[in-house]
Every structure is written in structure tokens, then in C-alpha cells.
CSV table of N, CA and C in Angstrom, one decimal:
chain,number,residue,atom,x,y,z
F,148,UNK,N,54.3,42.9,13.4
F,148,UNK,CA,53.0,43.1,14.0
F,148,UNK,C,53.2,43.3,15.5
F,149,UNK,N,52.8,44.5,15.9
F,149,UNK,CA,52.3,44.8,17.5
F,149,UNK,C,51.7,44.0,18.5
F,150,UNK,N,52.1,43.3,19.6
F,150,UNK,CA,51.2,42.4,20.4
F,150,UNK,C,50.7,43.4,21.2
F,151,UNK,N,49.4,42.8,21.8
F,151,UNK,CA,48.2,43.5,22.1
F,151,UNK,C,48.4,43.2,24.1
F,152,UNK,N,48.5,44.1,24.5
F,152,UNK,CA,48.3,43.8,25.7
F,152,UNK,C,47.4,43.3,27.0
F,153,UNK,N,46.2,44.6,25.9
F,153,UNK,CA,44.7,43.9,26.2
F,153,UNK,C,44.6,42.5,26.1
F,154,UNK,N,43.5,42.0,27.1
F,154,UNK,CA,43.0,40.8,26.8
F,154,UNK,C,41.3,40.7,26.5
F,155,UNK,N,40.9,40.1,25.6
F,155,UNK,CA,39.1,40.0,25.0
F,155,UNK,C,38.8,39.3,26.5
F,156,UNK,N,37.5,39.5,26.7
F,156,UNK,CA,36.9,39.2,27.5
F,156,UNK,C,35.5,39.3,26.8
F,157,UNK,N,35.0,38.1,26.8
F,157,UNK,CA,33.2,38.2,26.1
F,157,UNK,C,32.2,37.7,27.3
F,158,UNK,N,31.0,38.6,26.7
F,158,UNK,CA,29.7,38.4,27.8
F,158,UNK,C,28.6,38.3,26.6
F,159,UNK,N,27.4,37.4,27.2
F,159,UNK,CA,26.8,37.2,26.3
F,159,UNK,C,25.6,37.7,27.4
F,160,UNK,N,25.0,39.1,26.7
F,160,UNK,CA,24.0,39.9,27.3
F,160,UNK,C,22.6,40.0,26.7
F,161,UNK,N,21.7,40.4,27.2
F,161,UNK,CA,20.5,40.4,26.3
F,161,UNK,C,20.0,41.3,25.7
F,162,UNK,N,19.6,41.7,24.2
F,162,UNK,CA,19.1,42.4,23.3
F,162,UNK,C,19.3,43.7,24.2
F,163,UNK,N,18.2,43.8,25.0
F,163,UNK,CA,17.8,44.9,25.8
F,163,UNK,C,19.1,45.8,26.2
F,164,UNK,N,20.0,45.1,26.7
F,164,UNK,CA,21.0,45.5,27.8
F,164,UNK,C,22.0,45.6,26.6
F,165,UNK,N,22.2,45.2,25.2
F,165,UNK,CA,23.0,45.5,24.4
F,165,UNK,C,22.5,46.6,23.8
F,166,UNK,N,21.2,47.5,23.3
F,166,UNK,CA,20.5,48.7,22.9
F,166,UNK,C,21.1,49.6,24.1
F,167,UNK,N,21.0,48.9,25.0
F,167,UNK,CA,21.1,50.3,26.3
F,167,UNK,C,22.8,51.0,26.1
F,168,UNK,N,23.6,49.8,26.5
F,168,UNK,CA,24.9,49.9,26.1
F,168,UNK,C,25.6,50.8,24.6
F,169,UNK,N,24.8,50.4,24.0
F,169,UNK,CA,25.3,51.2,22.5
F,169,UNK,C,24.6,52.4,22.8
F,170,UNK,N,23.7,52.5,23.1
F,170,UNK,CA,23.0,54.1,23.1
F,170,UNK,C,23.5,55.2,24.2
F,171,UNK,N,23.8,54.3,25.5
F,171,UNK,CA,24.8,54.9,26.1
F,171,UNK,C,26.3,55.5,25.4
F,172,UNK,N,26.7,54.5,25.4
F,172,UNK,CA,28.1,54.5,24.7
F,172,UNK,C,27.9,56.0,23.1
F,173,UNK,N,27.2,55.9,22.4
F,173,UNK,CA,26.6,56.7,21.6
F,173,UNK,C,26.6,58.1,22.2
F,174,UNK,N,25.9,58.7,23.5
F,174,UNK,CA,25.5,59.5,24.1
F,174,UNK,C,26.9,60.1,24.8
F,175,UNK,N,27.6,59.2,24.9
F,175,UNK,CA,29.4,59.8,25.2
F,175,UNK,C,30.0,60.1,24.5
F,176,UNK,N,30.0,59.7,23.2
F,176,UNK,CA,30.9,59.8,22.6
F,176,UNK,C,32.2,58.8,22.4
F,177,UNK,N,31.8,57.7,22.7
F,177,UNK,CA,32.6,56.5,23.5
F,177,UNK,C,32.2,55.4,22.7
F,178,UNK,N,33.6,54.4,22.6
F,178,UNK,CA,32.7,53.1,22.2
F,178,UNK,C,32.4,52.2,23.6
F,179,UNK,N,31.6,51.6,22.8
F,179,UNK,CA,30.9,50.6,24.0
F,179,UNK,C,32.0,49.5,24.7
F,180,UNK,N,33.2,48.9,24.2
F,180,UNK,CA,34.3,48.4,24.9
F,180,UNK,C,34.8,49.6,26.1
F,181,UNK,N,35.3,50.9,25.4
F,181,UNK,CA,35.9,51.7,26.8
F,181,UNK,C,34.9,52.2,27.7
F,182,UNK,N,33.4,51.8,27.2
F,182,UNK,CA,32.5,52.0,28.1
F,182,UNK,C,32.3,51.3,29.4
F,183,UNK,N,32.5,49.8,28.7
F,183,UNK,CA,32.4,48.9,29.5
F,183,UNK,C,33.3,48.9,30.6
F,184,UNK,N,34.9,48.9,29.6
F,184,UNK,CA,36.2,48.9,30.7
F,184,UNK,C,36.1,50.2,31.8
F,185,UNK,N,35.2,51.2,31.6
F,185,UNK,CA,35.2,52.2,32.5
F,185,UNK,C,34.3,51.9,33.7
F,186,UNK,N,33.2,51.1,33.6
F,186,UNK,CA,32.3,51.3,34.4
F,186,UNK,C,32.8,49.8,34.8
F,187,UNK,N,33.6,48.8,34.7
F,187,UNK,CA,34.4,47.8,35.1
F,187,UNK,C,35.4,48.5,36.5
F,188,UNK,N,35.8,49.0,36.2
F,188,UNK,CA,37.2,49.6,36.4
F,188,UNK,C,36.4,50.4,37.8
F,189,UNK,N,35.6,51.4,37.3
F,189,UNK,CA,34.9,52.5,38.5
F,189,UNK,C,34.4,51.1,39.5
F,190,UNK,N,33.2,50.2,39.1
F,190,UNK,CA,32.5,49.5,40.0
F,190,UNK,C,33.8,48.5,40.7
F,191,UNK,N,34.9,48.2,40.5
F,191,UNK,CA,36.0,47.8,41.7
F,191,UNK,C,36.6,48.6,42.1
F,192,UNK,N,36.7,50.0,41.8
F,192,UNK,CA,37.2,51.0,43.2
F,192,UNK,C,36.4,51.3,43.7
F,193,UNK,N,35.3,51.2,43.6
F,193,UNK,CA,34.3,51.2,44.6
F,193,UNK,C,33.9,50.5,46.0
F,194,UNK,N,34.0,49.2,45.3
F,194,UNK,CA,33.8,48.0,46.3
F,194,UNK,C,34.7,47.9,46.8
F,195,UNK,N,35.9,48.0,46.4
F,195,UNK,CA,37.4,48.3,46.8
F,195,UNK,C,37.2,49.1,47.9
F,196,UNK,N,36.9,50.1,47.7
F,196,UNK,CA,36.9,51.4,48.7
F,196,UNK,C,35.4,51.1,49.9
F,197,UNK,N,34.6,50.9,49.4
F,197,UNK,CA,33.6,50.3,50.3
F,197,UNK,C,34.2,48.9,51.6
F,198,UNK,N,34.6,48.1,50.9
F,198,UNK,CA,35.4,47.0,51.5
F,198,UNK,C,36.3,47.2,52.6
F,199,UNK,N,37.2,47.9,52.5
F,199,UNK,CA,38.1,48.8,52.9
F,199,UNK,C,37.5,49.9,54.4
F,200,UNK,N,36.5,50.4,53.6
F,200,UNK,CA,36.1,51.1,54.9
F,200,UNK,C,34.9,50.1,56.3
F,201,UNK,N,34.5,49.1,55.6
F,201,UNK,CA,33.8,48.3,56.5
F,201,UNK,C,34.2,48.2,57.9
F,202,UNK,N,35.9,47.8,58.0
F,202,UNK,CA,36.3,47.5,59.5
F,202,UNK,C,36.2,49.1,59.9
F,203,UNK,N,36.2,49.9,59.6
F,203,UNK,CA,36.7,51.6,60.0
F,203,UNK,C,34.7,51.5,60.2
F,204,UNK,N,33.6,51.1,59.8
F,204,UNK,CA,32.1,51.3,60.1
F,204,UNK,C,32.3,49.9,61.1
F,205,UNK,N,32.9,49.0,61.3
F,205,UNK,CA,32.1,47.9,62.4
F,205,UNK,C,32.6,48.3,63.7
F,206,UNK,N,34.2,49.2,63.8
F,206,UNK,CA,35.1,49.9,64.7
F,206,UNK,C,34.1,51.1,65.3
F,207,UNK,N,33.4,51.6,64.3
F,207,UNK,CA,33.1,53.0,65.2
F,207,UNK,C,31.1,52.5,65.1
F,208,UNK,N,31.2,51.1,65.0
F,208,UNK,CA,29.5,51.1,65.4
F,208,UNK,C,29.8,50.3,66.7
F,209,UNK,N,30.4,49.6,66.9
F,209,UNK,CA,31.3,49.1,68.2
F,209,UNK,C,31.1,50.4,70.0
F,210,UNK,N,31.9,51.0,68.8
F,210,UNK,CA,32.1,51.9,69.9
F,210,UNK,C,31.2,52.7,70.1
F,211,UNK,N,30.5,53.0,69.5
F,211,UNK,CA,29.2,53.7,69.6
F,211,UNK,C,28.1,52.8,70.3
F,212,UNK,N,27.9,52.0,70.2
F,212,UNK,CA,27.1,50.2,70.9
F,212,UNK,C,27.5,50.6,72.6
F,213,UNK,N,28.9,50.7,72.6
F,213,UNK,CA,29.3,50.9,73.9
F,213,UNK,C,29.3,51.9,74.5
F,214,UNK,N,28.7,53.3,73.6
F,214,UNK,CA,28.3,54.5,74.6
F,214,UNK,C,27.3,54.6,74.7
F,215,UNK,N,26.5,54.0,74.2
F,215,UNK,CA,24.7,54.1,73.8
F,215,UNK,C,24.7,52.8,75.2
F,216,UNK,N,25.0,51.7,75.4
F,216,UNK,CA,25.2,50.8,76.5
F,216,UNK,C,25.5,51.4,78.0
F,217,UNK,N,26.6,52.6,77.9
F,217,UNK,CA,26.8,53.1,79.3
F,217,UNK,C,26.2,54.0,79.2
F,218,UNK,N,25.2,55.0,78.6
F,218,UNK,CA,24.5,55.8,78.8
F,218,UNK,C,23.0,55.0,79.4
F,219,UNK,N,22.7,54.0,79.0
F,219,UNK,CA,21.9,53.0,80.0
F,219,UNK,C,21.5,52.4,80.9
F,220,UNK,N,23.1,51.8,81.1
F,220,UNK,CA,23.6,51.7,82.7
F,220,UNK,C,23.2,52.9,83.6
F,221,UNK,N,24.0,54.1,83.2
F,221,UNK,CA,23.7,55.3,84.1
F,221,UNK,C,21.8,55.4,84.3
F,222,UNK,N,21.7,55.3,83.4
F,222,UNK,CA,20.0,55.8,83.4
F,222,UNK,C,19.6,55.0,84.5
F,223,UNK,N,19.9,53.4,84.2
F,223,UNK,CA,19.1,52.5,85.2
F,223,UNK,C,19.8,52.6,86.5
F,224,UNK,N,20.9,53.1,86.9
F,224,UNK,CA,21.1,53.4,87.9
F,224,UNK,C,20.3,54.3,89.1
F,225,UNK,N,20.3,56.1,87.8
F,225,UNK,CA,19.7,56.7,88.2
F,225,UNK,C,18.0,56.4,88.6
F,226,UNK,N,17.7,55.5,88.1
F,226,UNK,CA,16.4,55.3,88.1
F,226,UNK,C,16.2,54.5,89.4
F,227,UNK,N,17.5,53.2,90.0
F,227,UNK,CA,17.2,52.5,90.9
F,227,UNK,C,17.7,53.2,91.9
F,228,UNK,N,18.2,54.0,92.1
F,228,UNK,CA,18.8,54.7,93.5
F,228,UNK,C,17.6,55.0,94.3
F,229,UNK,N,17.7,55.3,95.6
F,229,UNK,CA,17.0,55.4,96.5
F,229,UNK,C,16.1,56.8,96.5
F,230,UNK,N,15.1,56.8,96.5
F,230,UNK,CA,14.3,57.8,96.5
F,230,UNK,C,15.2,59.2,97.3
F,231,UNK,N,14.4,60.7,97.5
F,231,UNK,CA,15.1,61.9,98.1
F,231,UNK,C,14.8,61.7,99.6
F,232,UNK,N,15.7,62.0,100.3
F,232,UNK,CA,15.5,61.4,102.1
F,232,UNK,C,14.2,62.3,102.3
F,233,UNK,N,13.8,62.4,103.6
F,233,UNK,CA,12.8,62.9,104.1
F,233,UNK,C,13.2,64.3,104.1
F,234,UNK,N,12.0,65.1,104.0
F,234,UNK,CA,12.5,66.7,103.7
F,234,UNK,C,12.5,67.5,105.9
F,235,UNK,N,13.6,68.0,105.5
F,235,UNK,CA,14.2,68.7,106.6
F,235,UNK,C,13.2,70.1,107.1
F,236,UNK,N,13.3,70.2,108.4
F,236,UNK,CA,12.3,71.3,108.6
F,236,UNK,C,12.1,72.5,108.4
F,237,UNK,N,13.7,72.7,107.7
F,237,UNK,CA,14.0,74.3,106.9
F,237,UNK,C,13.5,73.8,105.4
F,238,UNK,N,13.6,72.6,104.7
F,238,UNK,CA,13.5,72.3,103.8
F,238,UNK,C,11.5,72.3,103.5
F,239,UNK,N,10.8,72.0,104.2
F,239,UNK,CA,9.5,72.2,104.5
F,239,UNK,C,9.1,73.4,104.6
F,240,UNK,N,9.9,74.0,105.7
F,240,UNK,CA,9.5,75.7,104.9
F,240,UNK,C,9.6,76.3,103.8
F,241,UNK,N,10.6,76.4,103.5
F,241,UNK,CA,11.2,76.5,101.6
F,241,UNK,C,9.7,76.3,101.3
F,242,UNK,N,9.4,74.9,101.0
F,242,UNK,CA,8.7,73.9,99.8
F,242,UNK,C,7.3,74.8,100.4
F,243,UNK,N,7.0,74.9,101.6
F,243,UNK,CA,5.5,75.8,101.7
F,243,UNK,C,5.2,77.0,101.0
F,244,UNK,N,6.1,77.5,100.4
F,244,UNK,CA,6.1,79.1,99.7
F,244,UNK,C,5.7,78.3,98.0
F,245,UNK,N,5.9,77.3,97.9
F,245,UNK,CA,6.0,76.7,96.2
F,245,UNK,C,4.4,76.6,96.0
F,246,UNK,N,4.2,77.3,95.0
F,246,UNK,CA,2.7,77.2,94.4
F,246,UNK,C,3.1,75.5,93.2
F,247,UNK,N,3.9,75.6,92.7
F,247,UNK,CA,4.0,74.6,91.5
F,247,UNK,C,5.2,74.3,90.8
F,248,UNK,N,5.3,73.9,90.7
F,248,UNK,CA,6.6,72.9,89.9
F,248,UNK,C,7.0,73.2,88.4
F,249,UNK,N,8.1,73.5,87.5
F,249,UNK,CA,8.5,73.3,86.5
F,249,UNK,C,9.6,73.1,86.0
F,250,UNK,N,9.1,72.3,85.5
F,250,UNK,CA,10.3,71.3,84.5
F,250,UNK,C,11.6,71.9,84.0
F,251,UNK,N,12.7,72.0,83.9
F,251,UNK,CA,13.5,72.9,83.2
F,251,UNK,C,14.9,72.4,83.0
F,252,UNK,N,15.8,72.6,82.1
F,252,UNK,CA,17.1,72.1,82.2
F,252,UNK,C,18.2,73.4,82.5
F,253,UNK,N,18.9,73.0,83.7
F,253,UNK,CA,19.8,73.5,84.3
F,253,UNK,C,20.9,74.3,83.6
F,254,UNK,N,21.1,75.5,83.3
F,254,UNK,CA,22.5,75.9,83.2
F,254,UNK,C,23.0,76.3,84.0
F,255,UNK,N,23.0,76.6,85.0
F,255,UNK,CA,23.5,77.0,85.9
F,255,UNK,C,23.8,75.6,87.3
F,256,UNK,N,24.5,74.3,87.9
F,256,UNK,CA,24.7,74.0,88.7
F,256,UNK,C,23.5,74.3,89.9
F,257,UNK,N,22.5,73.9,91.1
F,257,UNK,CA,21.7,74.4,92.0
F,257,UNK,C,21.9,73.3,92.7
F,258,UNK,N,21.9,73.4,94.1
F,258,UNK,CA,21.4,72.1,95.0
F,258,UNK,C,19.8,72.1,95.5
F,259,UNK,N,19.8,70.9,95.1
F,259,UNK,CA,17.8,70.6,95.2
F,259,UNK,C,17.5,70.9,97.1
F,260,UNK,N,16.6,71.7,96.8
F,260,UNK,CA,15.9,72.7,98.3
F,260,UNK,C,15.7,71.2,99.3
F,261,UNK,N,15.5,69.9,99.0
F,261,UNK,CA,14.4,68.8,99.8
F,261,UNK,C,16.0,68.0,100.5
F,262,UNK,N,16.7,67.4,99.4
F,262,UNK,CA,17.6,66.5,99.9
F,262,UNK,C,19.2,67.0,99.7
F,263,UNK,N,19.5,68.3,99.0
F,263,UNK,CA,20.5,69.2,99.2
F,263,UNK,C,21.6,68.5,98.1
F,264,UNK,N,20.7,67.7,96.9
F,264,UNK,CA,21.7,67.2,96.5
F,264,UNK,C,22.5,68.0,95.2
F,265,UNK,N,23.1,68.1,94.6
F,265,UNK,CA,24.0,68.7,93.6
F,265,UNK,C,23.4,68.7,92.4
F,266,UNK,N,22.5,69.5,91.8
F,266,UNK,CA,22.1,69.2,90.6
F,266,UNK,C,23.1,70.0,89.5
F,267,UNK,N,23.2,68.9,88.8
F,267,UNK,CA,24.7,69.7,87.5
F,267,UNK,C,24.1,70.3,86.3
F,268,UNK,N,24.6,71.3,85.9
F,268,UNK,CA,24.0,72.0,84.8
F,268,UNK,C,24.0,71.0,84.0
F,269,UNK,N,23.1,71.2,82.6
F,269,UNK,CA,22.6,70.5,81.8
F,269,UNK,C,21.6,69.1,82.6
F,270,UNK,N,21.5,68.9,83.5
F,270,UNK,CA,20.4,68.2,84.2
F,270,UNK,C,19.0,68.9,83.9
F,271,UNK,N,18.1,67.2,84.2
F,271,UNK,CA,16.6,68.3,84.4
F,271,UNK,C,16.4,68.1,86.1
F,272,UNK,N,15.7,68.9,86.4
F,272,UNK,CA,15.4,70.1,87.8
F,272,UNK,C,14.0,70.4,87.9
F,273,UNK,N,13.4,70.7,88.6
F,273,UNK,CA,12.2,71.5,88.9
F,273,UNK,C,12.7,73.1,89.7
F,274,UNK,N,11.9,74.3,88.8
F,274,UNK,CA,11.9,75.5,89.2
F,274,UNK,C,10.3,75.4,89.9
F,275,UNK,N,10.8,76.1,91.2
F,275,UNK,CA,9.8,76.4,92.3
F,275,UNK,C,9.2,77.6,92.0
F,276,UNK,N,7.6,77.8,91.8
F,276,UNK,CA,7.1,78.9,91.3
F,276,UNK,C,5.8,79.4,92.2
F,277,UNK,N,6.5,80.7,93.1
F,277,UNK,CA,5.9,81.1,94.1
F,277,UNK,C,5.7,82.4,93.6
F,278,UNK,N,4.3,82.7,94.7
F,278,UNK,CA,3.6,84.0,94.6
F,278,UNK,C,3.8,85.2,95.4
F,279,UNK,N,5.2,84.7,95.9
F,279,UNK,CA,5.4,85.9,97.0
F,279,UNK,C,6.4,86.5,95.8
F,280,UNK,N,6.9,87.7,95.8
F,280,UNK,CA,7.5,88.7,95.2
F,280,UNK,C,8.7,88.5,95.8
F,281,UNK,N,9.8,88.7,95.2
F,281,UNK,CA,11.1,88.3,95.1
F,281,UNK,C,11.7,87.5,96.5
F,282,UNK,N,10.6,86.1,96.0
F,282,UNK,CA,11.0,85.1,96.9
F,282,UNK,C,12.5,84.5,96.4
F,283,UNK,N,13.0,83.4,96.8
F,283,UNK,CA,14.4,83.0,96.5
F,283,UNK,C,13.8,82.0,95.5
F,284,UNK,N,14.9,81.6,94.7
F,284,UNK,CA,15.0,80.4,93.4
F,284,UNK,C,14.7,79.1,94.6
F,285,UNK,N,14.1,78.0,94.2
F,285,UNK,CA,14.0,77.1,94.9
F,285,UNK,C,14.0,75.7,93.7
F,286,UNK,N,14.5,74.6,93.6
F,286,UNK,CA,14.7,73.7,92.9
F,286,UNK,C,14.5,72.6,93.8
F,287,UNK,N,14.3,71.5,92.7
F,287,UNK,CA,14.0,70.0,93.3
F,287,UNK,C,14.9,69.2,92.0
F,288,UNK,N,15.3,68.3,92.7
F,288,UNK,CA,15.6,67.4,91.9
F,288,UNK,C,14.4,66.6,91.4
F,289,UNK,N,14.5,65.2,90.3
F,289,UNK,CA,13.1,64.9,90.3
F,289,UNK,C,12.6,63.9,90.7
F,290,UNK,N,13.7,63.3,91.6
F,290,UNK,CA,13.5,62.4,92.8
F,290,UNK,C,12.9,63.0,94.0
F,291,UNK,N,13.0,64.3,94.3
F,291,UNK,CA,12.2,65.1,95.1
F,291,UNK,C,10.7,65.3,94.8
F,292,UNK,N,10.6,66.0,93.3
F,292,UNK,CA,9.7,65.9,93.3
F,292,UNK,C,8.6,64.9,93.5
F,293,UNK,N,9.0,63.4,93.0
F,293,UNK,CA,8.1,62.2,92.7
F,293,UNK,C,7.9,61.8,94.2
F,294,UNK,N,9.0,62.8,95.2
F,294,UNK,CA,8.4,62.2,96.6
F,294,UNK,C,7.1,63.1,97.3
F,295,UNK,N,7.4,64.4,96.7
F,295,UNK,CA,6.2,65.6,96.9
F,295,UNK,C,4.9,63.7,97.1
F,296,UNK,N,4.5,63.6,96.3
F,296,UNK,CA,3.1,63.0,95.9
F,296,UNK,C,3.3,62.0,97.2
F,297,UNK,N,4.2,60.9,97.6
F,297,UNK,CA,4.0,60.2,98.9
F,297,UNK,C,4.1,60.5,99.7
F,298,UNK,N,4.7,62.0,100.2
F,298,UNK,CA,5.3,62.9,101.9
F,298,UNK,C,4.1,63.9,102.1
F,299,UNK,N,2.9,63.2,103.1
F,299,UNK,CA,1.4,63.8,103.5
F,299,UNK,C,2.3,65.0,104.1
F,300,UNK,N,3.4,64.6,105.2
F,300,UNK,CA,4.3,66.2,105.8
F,300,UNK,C,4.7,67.6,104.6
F,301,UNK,N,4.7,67.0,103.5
F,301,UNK,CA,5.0,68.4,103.2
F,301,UNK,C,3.7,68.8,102.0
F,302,UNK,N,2.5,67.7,101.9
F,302,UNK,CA,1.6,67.9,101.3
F,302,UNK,C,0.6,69.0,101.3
F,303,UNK,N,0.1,69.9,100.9
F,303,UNK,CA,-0.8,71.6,101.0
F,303,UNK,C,-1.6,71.0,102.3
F,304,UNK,N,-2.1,71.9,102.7
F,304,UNK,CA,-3.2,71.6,103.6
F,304,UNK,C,-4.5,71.7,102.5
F,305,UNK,N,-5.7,71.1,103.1
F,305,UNK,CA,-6.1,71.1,102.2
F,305,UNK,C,-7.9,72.3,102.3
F,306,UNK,N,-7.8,72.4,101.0
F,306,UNK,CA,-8.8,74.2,101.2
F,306,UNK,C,-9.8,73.7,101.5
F,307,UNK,N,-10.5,74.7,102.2
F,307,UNK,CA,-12.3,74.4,103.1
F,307,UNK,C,-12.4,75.3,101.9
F,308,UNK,N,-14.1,74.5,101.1
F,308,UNK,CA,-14.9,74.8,100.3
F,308,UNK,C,-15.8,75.8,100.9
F,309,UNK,N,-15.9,77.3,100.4
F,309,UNK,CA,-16.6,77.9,100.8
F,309,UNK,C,-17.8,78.3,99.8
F,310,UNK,N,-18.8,78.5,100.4
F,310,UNK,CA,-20.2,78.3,99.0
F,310,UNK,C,-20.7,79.8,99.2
């Protein structure tokens, strides 16, 4: 007589979950033991493999924590730095020709017209939108602009109501 290598392993399941099993197992073409040892067998290379990959997900949520953290830093930096210096007298001329301000993201590198600072492409900018005919590009950074609203010197003069 042949010794068995397998080893029995018994579960005591309920009605329900024994119909399901057989009907499955029926529906494969399978008996319900290699049913079982298969979906045994799959659900620990799974968890196996899940397991496995955990430190490779806590490694790259880490490091992602830490780019999402210095992209913050920068922001709050950018945010606490000192307002755009006071606008220059050539820079006051410039800004008198600007009917209005728009919002826009940079492809092109421009230095902002007010405080001459370096705006880098892919930055947001303000395009200067004047009514004279092929006046020059004019830009603001948006620390410039947020100073437009407190600098009465480079504020419109303001229009006499005529009736």
C-alpha cells in the first residue's frame, strides 16, 4: 500500500457555505477538496505578495509625505516673504499704459515690470492688458500685483463723472 503524502485537514462549515462549495466545485468541473486546496493555495500567494509589497507602499508613501511637506514649506515661504519693493519711476510708467490684469501661467521666463524680479516659466504672472496698439508685453508677479491695491502712487487717477 502507497503512503499518502497529503495530509486531511477538516472544517466544520455551514449548510449554506457547503451548497455553495459543491455547486461551485460542480460548475468547474472540480471536486470540492482541489477546490478548496486551490483557493487555499491562491489566498497565501496573495497575502504573501500583498505582505511583501507593504514596506515597498510605506517606502514610497514616506517619500511622497516628504514631497507633498516641501512643496509646503516653499508655498509658506513664498507666501511670507516680503511684499514687491516700491515701484520705480520707469516702472510707474510701464504700469500707466495697463488697462487690467490677467492671470496666466508662464511659458516663457519674464521679469515682473514693478520689482524686476525673475518670473520662471511654469509660474503664475499677470499679463498687462493695454489699449495702445502694439504696446510692449508687461507682467507682474503676484506680489506686485496684491501691492497695485495698497500703492495710492501707482493707483488710476480717478475719472470726473460727467452727466
Amino acid at each position: 500500500m502507497t503512503e499518502r503524502k497529503d495530509r486531511l485537514v477538516q472544517a466544520r462549515v455551514p449548510e449554506t457555505l457547503e451548497t455553495s462549495l459543491k455547486n461551485e466545485a460542480r460548475r468547474r468541473r472540480t471536486t470540492v477538496s482541489q477546490m478548496i486546496r486551490d483557493i487555499l493555495e491562491d489566498t497565501f500567494q496573495l497575502v504573501d505578495g500583498v505582505v511583501a509589497n507593504v514596506d515597498q507602499l510605506v517606502t514610497d508613501s514616506a517619500r511622497l509625505a516628504g514631497r507633498v511637506a516641501d512643496a509646503a514649506g516653499e508655498t509658506r515661504r513664498r507666501l511670507e516673504s516680503p511684499r514687491c519693493g516700491p515701484a520705480t519711476p520707469e516702472s510707474k510708467e510701464v504700469l500707466a499704459g495697463v488697462l487690467a490684469w490677467n492671470e496666466v501661467v508662464l511659458n516663457q521666463s519674464a521679469p515682473c515690470a514693478r520689482c524686476a524680479a525673475e518670473l520662471p516659466r511654469g509660474s503664475r504672472a499677470y499679463l498687462g492688458l493695454s489699449a495702445e496698439a502694439g504696446a510692449p508685453r508687461t507682467w507682474l508677479c503676484p506680489r506686485a500685483v496684491a501691492a497695485l491695491r495698497d500703492d495710492p502712487e501707482t493707483a488710476p487717477e480717478p475719472q470726473e463723472e460727467t452727466e
